Amino acid sequence: MAHCMGPVLLLLLLLLLGSASFAGGNRCVDAAEACTANALCQRLRTEYVEQCLGRVVNGGCPRSRCHRALRRFFSRGPQALTHALLFCPCASPACGERRRQTFVPACAFSGLGQEPPSCLARMDACERSRVCRPRLLTFQASCASVPITQDSCLRDQGPSCLRAYAGLVGTAITPNYVDNASARVAPWCDCRASGNRREECEAFQGLFTRNRCLDGAIQSFDSQWPSILQDQLGSHHDPGQRLLQVPSADRPLEGSSLQSILPVLVLQALL
Ligand SMILES: *[C@@H]1O[C@H](CO)[C@@H](O)[C@H](O)[C@H]1NC(C)=O
């Protein structure tokens, strides 16, 4: 076993350096570390990453399995942690890029290098889906904006708007951040070929791109940030200890087989 320790220690060192250099300024990295430190969050996240990176025979990804695993992540994971990953506030493109990539957009969101489909097609697919339809209705109701109030949401609905938005991740209209320089979100679709349904198409798109309640709720997540992660990170200040929890929450590094740990560590580096 001794001759195998070299690469493993090197990998551990690289991971330590990597997290140390980012920890100060990148809240999406902080959110990822908080999730790693929580056995349930970590297990559900590993599940969706594995599913979403899987390949099917025709070269695509197993999107429906990826979507199901994402829905499980948000329905069963601790909300403080799952929302911290989804809404981590960013001030740099590096953070914004990480936030945009967190939920494996190549499989869950956009497909592999294709042109965006029509939003009408996405909307119709959602209407036909018994998973998607109620979630879209909830999102519409929970993120309804009213121009005159302070936070732009109806009756302090900011938090339920964020929950409803998270509920759309893993459906036919999975939204994501559209770039790494803003907190703008949208599903992967456009209204170019919508013909005489253009208004309907733009109204649907506007639920994401021109929604002051949703924008305000995402922004105000920023102000709650310290309390969200304080408890989660408080007991895991020693980075060495945190890494020992990576392979599995209830098993120390010694005594585990290296073959089972290495892929997990590599997966960690990707997350
Ligand atoms: C941000 O996005 C732009 C455009 O997609 C890309 O060229 C750039 O590399 C990204 N920045 C980072 C830090 O990933």
Coordinates of C-alpha atoms and ligand atoms in Angstrom, one line a residue:
M1 CA 0.0 0.0 0.0
A2 CA 2.9 2.4 0.9
H3 CA 4.0 2.8 -2.7
C4 CA 0.5 4.1 -3.6
M5 CA 0.5 6.9 -1.0
G6 CA 2.6 9.4 -3.0
P7 CA 0.0 10.3 -5.6
V8 CA -2.7 10.3 -3.0
L9 CA -0.9 12.7 -0.8
L10 CA -0.1 14.9 -3.8
L11 CA -3.8 15.0 -4.7
L12 CA -4.7 15.9 -1.1
L13 CA -2.2 18.7 -1.1
L14 CA -3.5 20.0 -4.4
L15 CA -7.1 19.9 -3.1
L16 CA -6.0 21.7 0.1
L17 CA -4.2 24.5 -1.8
G18 CA -7.1 24.8 -4.2
S19 CA -9.7 25.3 -1.5
A20 CA -7.4 27.6 0.6
S21 CA -6.8 30.0 -2.3
F22 CA -10.5 30.2 -3.2
A23 CA -12.2 30.1 0.2
G24 CA -12.0 33.8 0.9
G25 CA -13.7 35.2 -2.1
N26 CA -15.9 32.6 -3.7
R27 CA -19.1 31.9 -2.0
C28 CA -20.0 29.1 -4.4
V29 CA -16.9 27.3 -3.2
D30 CA -17.9 27.9 0.4
A31 CA -21.4 26.5 -0.4
A32 CA -19.8 23.4 -2.1
E33 CA -17.6 22.8 1.0
A34 CA -20.6 23.2 3.3
C35 CA -22.4 20.6 1.2
T36 CA -19.4 18.3 1.3
A37 CA -19.4 18.5 5.1
N38 CA -23.0 17.3 5.3
A39 CA -23.4 13.6 4.6
L40 CA -26.9 13.8 3.1
C41 CA -26.1 16.8 0.9
Q42 CA -22.9 15.3 -0.3
R43 CA -24.6 11.9 -1.1
L44 CA -27.4 13.5 -3.1
R45 CA -24.9 15.8 -4.9
T46 CA -22.6 13.0 -5.8
E47 CA -25.7 11.1 -7.1
Y48 CA -26.8 13.9 -9.5
V49 CA -23.2 14.5 -10.7
E50 CA -22.8 10.8 -11.5
Q51 CA -26.1 10.6 -13.3
C52 CA -25.7 13.9 -15.2
L53 CA -22.1 13.0 -16.4
G54 CA -23.3 9.5 -17.5
R55 CA -23.2 8.7 -21.2
V56 CA -25.9 6.9 -23.2
V57 CA -25.2 5.0 -26.5
N58 CA -26.0 7.8 -28.9
G59 CA -23.5 10.1 -27.3
G60 CA -26.0 12.2 -25.4
C61 CA -26.5 12.1 -21.6
P62 CA -29.2 10.3 -19.6
R63 CA -31.1 13.5 -19.1
S64 CA -34.2 12.1 -17.5
R65 CA -32.1 10.3 -14.9
C66 CA -30.0 13.5 -14.4
H67 CA -33.2 15.5 -13.9
R68 CA -34.7 13.0 -11.5
A69 CA -31.5 13.1 -9.4
L70 CA -31.5 16.9 -9.4
R71 CA -35.1 16.9 -8.2
R72 CA -34.2 14.5 -5.4
F73 CA -31.3 16.8 -4.5
F74 CA -33.7 19.7 -4.0
S75 CA -36.6 17.8 -2.4
R76 CA -34.5 15.7 0.0
G77 CA -31.4 17.8 0.7
P78 CA -31.1 20.3 3.5
Q79 CA -32.6 23.5 2.1
A80 CA -30.1 25.8 3.6
L81 CA -27.3 23.9 1.8
T82 CA -29.1 23.2 -1.5
H83 CA -30.2 26.8 -1.8
A84 CA -26.7 28.0 -0.9
L85 CA -25.4 26.1 -3.9
L86 CA -28.1 27.4 -6.2
F87 CA -28.1 31.0 -5.1
C88 CA -24.5 31.7 -3.9
P89 CA -23.9 35.4 -4.4
C90 CA -21.0 36.2 -6.8
A91 CA -18.9 39.2 -7.3
S92 CA -16.4 37.7 -9.8
P93 CA -16.6 35.8 -13.1
A94 CA -14.8 32.9 -11.6
C95 CA -17.6 32.6 -9.0
G96 CA -20.3 33.2 -11.6
E97 CA -18.9 30.6 -13.8
R98 CA -18.8 28.0 -11.0
R99 CA -22.4 28.9 -10.1
R100 CA -23.4 28.5 -13.7
Q101 CA -21.8 25.1 -13.9
T102 CA -22.9 23.7 -10.5
F103 CA -25.9 21.7 -11.7
V104 CA -24.2 20.2 -14.7
P105 CA -25.8 22.4 -17.4
A106 CA -24.5 20.4 -20.4
C107 CA -26.9 17.6 -19.5
A108 CA -29.5 19.2 -17.2
F109 CA -30.0 22.5 -19.0
S110 CA -28.7 23.0 -22.5
G111 CA -28.0 19.7 -24.2
L112 CA -24.7 19.2 -25.9
G113 CA -23.9 22.2 -28.1
Q114 CA -27.3 22.4 -29.8
E115 CA -29.2 25.5 -30.7
P116 CA -31.8 26.5 -28.1
P117 CA -35.3 25.1 -28.8
S118 CA -38.3 27.3 -28.9
C119 CA -39.6 28.3 -25.5
L120 CA -43.1 27.4 -26.7
A121 CA -41.9 23.8 -27.3
R122 CA -40.4 23.7 -23.8
M123 CA -43.6 25.3 -22.3
D124 CA -45.8 22.7 -24.1
A125 CA -43.6 19.9 -22.9
C126 CA -44.0 21.2 -19.4
E127 CA -47.7 21.5 -19.7
R128 CA -47.9 17.8 -20.7
S129 CA -45.7 16.7 -17.9
R130 CA -47.3 15.9 -14.5
V131 CA -43.9 16.6 -12.9
C132 CA -43.4 19.9 -14.5
R133 CA -46.9 21.4 -14.8
P134 CA -47.7 21.8 -11.1
R135 CA -44.2 23.2 -10.5
L136 CA -44.6 25.8 -13.2
L137 CA -48.0 26.8 -11.7
T138 CA -46.4 27.1 -8.3
F139 CA -43.5 29.1 -9.6
Q140 CA -45.9 31.5 -11.4
A141 CA -48.0 32.0 -8.3
S142 CA -45.0 32.2 -5.9
C143 CA -42.9 34.6 -7.9
A144 CA -45.7 36.9 -9.1
S145 CA -44.3 40.4 -8.9
V146 CA -46.1 43.6 -7.8
P147 CA -44.3 46.8 -8.9
I148 CA -45.3 48.9 -6.0
T149 CA -44.0 47.0 -3.0
Q150 CA -40.4 47.2 -1.6
D151 CA -39.2 43.6 -2.4
S152 CA -41.4 43.4 -5.6
C153 CA -42.9 40.1 -4.4
L154 CA -46.5 39.6 -3.3
R155 CA -46.8 39.5 0.5
D156 CA -43.2 38.6 1.5
Q157 CA -43.1 35.7 -0.9
G158 CA -39.4 36.0 -1.6
P159 CA -38.5 32.7 0.2
S160 CA -41.3 30.7 -1.4
C161 CA -40.4 32.2 -4.8
L162 CA -36.9 30.8 -4.3
R163 CA -38.2 27.4 -3.3
A164 CA -40.5 27.3 -6.3
Y165 CA -37.6 28.3 -8.6
A166 CA -35.5 25.5 -7.2
G167 CA -38.4 23.1 -7.8
L168 CA -38.0 23.8 -11.6
V169 CA -34.4 22.5 -11.6
G170 CA -34.7 19.0 -13.1
T171 CA -37.9 19.6 -15.2
A172 CA -38.5 20.3 -18.9
I173 CA -38.0 24.0 -18.2
T174 CA -34.9 23.7 -16.0
P175 CA -33.5 27.3 -15.6
N176 CA -29.9 28.3 -15.1
Y177 CA -27.8 31.4 -15.0
V178 CA -27.4 32.7 -18.5
D179 CA -23.8 33.9 -18.1
N180 CA -21.0 34.3 -15.5
A181 CA -21.2 38.1 -15.2
S182 CA -24.8 38.5 -13.8
A183 CA -27.4 36.7 -11.8
R184 CA -29.8 36.6 -14.7
V185 CA -31.6 33.3 -15.2
A186 CA -33.6 31.6 -17.9
P187 CA -34.5 28.2 -19.3
W188 CA -32.5 27.1 -22.3
C189 CA -34.8 28.3 -25.1
D190 CA -35.7 31.4 -27.2
C191 CA -38.6 33.0 -29.0
R192 CA -37.2 33.4 -32.5
A193 CA -39.4 31.0 -34.3
S194 CA -42.6 31.5 -32.4
G195 CA -44.8 33.0 -35.2
N196 CA -48.2 34.1 -34.1
R197 CA -47.6 32.8 -30.5
R198 CA -44.7 35.3 -30.0
E199 CA -46.5 37.2 -27.2
E200 CA -47.2 34.0 -25.4
C201 CA -43.6 32.9 -25.8
E202 CA -42.2 36.2 -24.5
A203 CA -44.5 36.2 -21.6
F204 CA -43.2 32.7 -20.6
Q205 CA -39.6 33.8 -21.1
G206 CA -40.4 36.9 -19.1
L207 CA -41.4 34.8 -16.1
F208 CA -37.6 34.4 -15.7
T209 CA -35.9 37.2 -17.5
R210 CA -38.2 40.1 -16.4
N211 CA -39.3 39.0 -13.0
R212 CA -38.6 41.5 -10.3
C213 CA -39.8 39.3 -7.5
L214 CA -37.4 36.5 -8.6
D215 CA -34.5 39.0 -9.1
G216 CA -35.2 40.6 -5.7
A217 CA -35.4 37.2 -4.0
I218 CA -32.1 36.0 -5.5
Q219 CA -30.5 39.3 -4.5
S220 CA -31.8 39.2 -0.9
F221 CA -30.3 35.7 -0.5
D222 CA -27.0 37.7 -0.3
S223 CA -28.1 39.5 2.9
Q224 CA -28.9 36.2 4.6
W225 CA -25.7 34.6 3.6
P226 CA -23.6 34.6 6.8
S227 CA -26.3 32.9 9.0
I228 CA -27.0 30.3 6.3
L229 CA -23.5 28.8 6.4
Q230 CA -22.3 29.7 9.9
D231 CA -23.7 26.6 11.5
Q232 CA -22.7 24.4 8.6
L233 CA -19.1 25.5 8.5
G234 CA -18.5 26.3 12.2
S235 CA -17.5 22.8 13.2
H236 CA -15.3 22.2 10.1
H237 CA -12.6 24.8 10.3
D238 CA -9.7 22.4 10.1
P239 CA -9.4 21.7 6.3
G240 CA -7.5 18.4 7.0
Q241 CA -10.4 17.1 8.9
R242 CA -12.8 18.2 6.2
L243 CA -10.9 16.3 3.6
L244 CA -10.9 13.1 5.7
Q245 CA -14.6 13.3 5.5
V246 CA -14.6 13.4 1.8
P247 CA -14.5 9.7 0.9
S248 CA -17.4 8.9 3.3
A249 CA -18.8 10.7 6.3
D250 CA -18.5 7.8 8.7
R251 CA -15.2 6.2 7.6
P252 CA -11.7 7.6 8.1
L253 CA -9.2 7.6 5.3
E254 CA -7.0 5.0 6.9
G255 CA -8.3 1.5 6.3
S256 CA -10.3 2.3 3.2
S257 CA -9.1 0.9 -0.1
L258 CA -7.3 3.5 -2.2
Q259 CA -9.2 2.3 -5.3
S260 CA -12.4 3.4 -3.8
I261 CA -11.1 6.7 -2.5
L262 CA -9.3 8.0 -5.6
P263 CA -12.4 8.3 -7.9
V264 CA -14.2 10.1 -5.2
L265 CA -11.4 12.6 -4.7
V266 CA -11.3 13.2 -8.4
L267 CA -15.0 13.7 -8.4
Q268 CA -14.6 16.2 -5.5
A269 CA -12.2 18.2 -7.6
L270 CA -14.8 18.5 -10.3
L271 CA -17.6 19.5 -8.0
Ligands
LIG1 C1 -17.1 33.8 -18.5 O1 -17.8 33.6 -19.6 C2 -17.2 34.0 -20.8 C3 -18.2 33.9 -22.0 O2 -18.8 32.6 -22.0 C4 -15.9 33.1 -21.0 O3 -15.2 33.5 -22.2 C5 -15.0 33.3 -19.8 O4 -13.9 32.4 -19.9 C6 -15.8 33.0 -18.5 N1 -15.0 33.4 -17.3 C7 -14.6 32.4 -16.4 C8 -13.8 33.0 -15.3 O5 -14.8 31.3 -16.5

